[in-house]
């Protein structure tokens, strides 16, 4: 639990401290989109299929600390510096860098005990993170089109 709480503090301080390139509307809509996506994915992979989970099997209130305390801050930091107009190589490298960082954090979460696998493998995450990060980018572009 200490690792999770320390992560919440560090990620949120970092997200608040960085210079913002996103509008408040873009941050808010992407936070809501990411939270909804995370909850749907967890509902199936954690609760229904029981492939992984937070703290204990089944629905656990502790997972809200991770979902509400970490994902909004990390999603905001990811999108804030995403090179929307960069080359394909730069955009791909950025997503791969965040994928590696996410895998390292997931591994640390496993070791700390707030996250567990029960049929899930880390290489599944390695395949999913680029897709999920790409969905965040797609959503940001979608919101910007709607704003125009």
Short mmCIF file of C-alpha atoms in Angstrom, two decimals:
data_model
loop_
_atom_site.label_atom_id
_atom_site.label_comp_id
_atom_site.label_asym_id
_atom_site.label_seq_id
_atom_site.Cartn_x
_atom_site.Cartn_y
_atom_site.Cartn_z
CA UNK A 1 0.00 0.00 0.00
CA UNK A 2 2.92 2.34 0.70
CA UNK A 3 4.20 1.99 -2.87
CA UNK A 4 0.75 2.84 -4.23
CA UNK A 5 0.28 5.89 -1.99
CA UNK A 6 3.80 7.16 -2.75
CA UNK A 7 3.07 6.70 -6.48
CA UNK A 8 -0.14 8.71 -6.19
CA UNK A 9 1.72 11.58 -4.54
CA UNK A 10 4.68 11.56 -6.95
CA UNK A 11 2.59 11.25 -10.12
CA UNK A 12 0.11 13.93 -9.08
CA UNK A 13 2.78 16.40 -7.99
CA UNK A 14 4.56 15.83 -11.32
CA UNK A 15 1.32 16.25 -13.29
CA UNK A 16 0.50 19.49 -11.48
CA UNK A 17 4.05 20.84 -11.78
CA UNK A 18 4.70 20.32 -15.51
CA UNK A 19 3.94 23.16 -17.90
CA UNK A 20 0.63 22.35 -19.57
CA UNK A 21 0.24 22.04 -23.31
CA UNK A 22 -3.30 20.73 -22.95
CA UNK A 23 -6.36 22.80 -22.23
CA UNK A 24 -8.42 22.03 -19.13
CA UNK A 25 -11.15 20.65 -21.36
CA UNK A 26 -8.68 18.30 -23.09
CA UNK A 27 -7.30 17.11 -19.74
CA UNK A 28 -10.76 16.60 -18.27
CA UNK A 29 -12.20 14.71 -21.25
CA UNK A 30 -9.13 12.51 -21.57
CA UNK A 31 -9.17 11.74 -17.84
CA UNK A 32 -12.82 10.68 -18.09
CA UNK A 33 -12.18 8.68 -21.27
CA UNK A 34 -9.18 6.90 -19.71
CA UNK A 35 -11.09 6.16 -16.49
CA UNK A 36 -14.06 4.75 -18.40
CA UNK A 37 -11.76 2.63 -20.57
CA UNK A 38 -9.83 1.39 -17.52
CA UNK A 39 -13.02 0.47 -15.66
CA UNK A 40 -14.43 -1.45 -18.65
CA UNK A 41 -11.15 -3.31 -19.21
CA UNK A 42 -10.83 -4.13 -15.51
CA UNK A 43 -14.46 -5.24 -15.30
CA UNK A 44 -13.77 -7.94 -17.88
CA UNK A 45 -10.12 -8.86 -17.34
CA UNK A 46 -10.15 -8.58 -13.52
CA UNK A 47 -13.69 -9.30 -12.31
CA UNK A 48 -15.11 -11.53 -15.06
CA UNK A 49 -12.04 -13.39 -16.33
CA UNK A 50 -10.00 -13.06 -13.11
CA UNK A 51 -6.70 -12.61 -14.98
CA UNK A 52 -5.30 -9.97 -12.62
CA UNK A 53 -6.43 -7.68 -9.87
CA UNK A 54 -5.71 -5.09 -7.23
CA UNK A 55 -5.05 -6.18 -3.64
CA UNK A 56 -7.58 -9.04 -3.32
CA UNK A 57 -9.72 -11.11 -5.68
CA UNK A 58 -13.05 -9.62 -6.65
CA UNK A 59 -14.19 -6.04 -6.31
CA UNK A 60 -11.93 -4.20 -3.89
CA UNK A 61 -12.26 -0.55 -2.94
CA UNK A 62 -8.48 -0.18 -2.97
CA UNK A 63 -8.43 -0.29 -6.76
CA UNK A 64 -10.07 3.16 -6.75
CA UNK A 65 -6.85 4.59 -5.31
CA UNK A 66 -4.97 3.36 -8.37
CA UNK A 67 -7.67 4.28 -10.92
CA UNK A 68 -8.40 7.73 -9.50
CA UNK A 69 -4.98 8.53 -8.07
CA UNK A 70 -2.58 7.34 -10.75
CA UNK A 71 -4.24 7.04 -14.16
CA UNK A 72 -5.43 10.67 -14.51
CA UNK A 73 -2.00 12.07 -13.63
CA UNK A 74 -0.07 9.64 -15.81
CA UNK A 75 -2.48 10.05 -18.74
CA UNK A 76 -2.15 13.83 -18.50
CA UNK A 77 1.66 13.63 -18.45
CA UNK A 78 1.68 11.21 -21.39
CA UNK A 79 -0.56 13.38 -23.58
CA UNK A 80 1.00 16.65 -22.48
CA UNK A 81 4.32 15.83 -24.15
CA UNK A 82 3.09 13.55 -26.94
CA UNK A 83 4.65 14.78 -30.21
CA UNK A 84 1.37 15.16 -32.15
CA UNK A 85 3.12 16.77 -35.10
CA UNK A 86 6.36 14.83 -34.85
CA UNK A 87 7.59 12.22 -37.28
CA UNK A 88 6.24 8.67 -37.16
CA UNK A 89 9.55 7.57 -35.68
CA UNK A 90 9.32 10.16 -32.89
CA UNK A 91 5.67 9.30 -32.10
CA UNK A 92 6.40 5.56 -32.13
CA UNK A 93 9.47 6.01 -29.93
CA UNK A 94 7.45 8.10 -27.48
CA UNK A 95 4.75 5.40 -27.19
CA UNK A 96 7.38 2.65 -26.86
CA UNK A 97 9.18 4.65 -24.14
CA UNK A 98 5.95 5.04 -22.18
CA UNK A 99 5.19 1.34 -22.74
CA UNK A 100 8.55 0.36 -21.20
CA UNK A 101 7.99 2.77 -18.28
CA UNK A 102 4.49 1.33 -17.76
CA UNK A 103 5.84 -2.22 -17.78
CA UNK A 104 8.47 -1.29 -15.20
CA UNK A 105 5.82 0.32 -13.02
CA UNK A 106 3.57 -2.73 -13.41
CA UNK A 107 6.45 -4.99 -12.36
CA UNK A 108 7.08 -2.81 -9.29
CA UNK A 109 3.35 -2.92 -8.51
CA UNK A 110 3.45 -6.71 -8.62
CA UNK A 111 6.43 -6.81 -6.29
CA UNK A 112 4.80 -4.34 -3.87
CA UNK A 113 1.67 -6.49 -3.67
CA UNK A 114 -0.99 -3.99 -4.66
CA UNK A 115 -1.35 -5.66 -8.06
CA UNK A 116 -1.36 -9.39 -8.81
CA UNK A 117 -1.55 -11.73 -11.79
CA UNK A 118 -3.81 -14.75 -11.91
CA UNK A 119 -3.37 -15.94 -15.47
CA UNK A 120 -2.13 -12.62 -16.89
CA UNK A 121 1.42 -12.29 -18.20
CA UNK A 122 3.51 -9.15 -18.47
CA UNK A 123 3.96 -9.66 -22.20
CA UNK A 124 0.15 -9.31 -22.55
CA UNK A 125 0.58 -5.86 -21.04
CA UNK A 126 3.46 -5.16 -23.43
CA UNK A 127 1.06 -5.78 -26.32
CA UNK A 128 -1.81 -3.80 -24.76
CA UNK A 129 -0.03 -0.63 -23.63
CA UNK A 130 0.78 0.70 -27.12
CA UNK A 131 -2.86 0.17 -28.14
CA UNK A 132 -4.21 1.85 -25.01
CA UNK A 133 -1.80 4.78 -25.32
CA UNK A 134 -2.74 5.10 -28.98
CA UNK A 135 -6.41 5.28 -27.96
CA UNK A 136 -5.59 8.19 -25.64
CA UNK A 137 -3.90 9.99 -28.55
CA UNK A 138 -6.84 9.24 -30.84
CA UNK A 139 -9.23 10.63 -28.21
CA UNK A 140 -7.18 13.83 -27.84
CA UNK A 141 -7.28 14.36 -31.62
CA UNK A 142 -11.01 13.64 -31.62
CA UNK A 143 -11.64 16.23 -28.86
CA UNK A 144 -9.56 18.81 -30.72
CA UNK A 145 -11.61 18.20 -33.88
CA UNK A 146 -14.83 18.63 -31.90
CA UNK A 147 -13.56 21.90 -30.43
CA UNK A 148 -13.04 23.34 -33.91
#
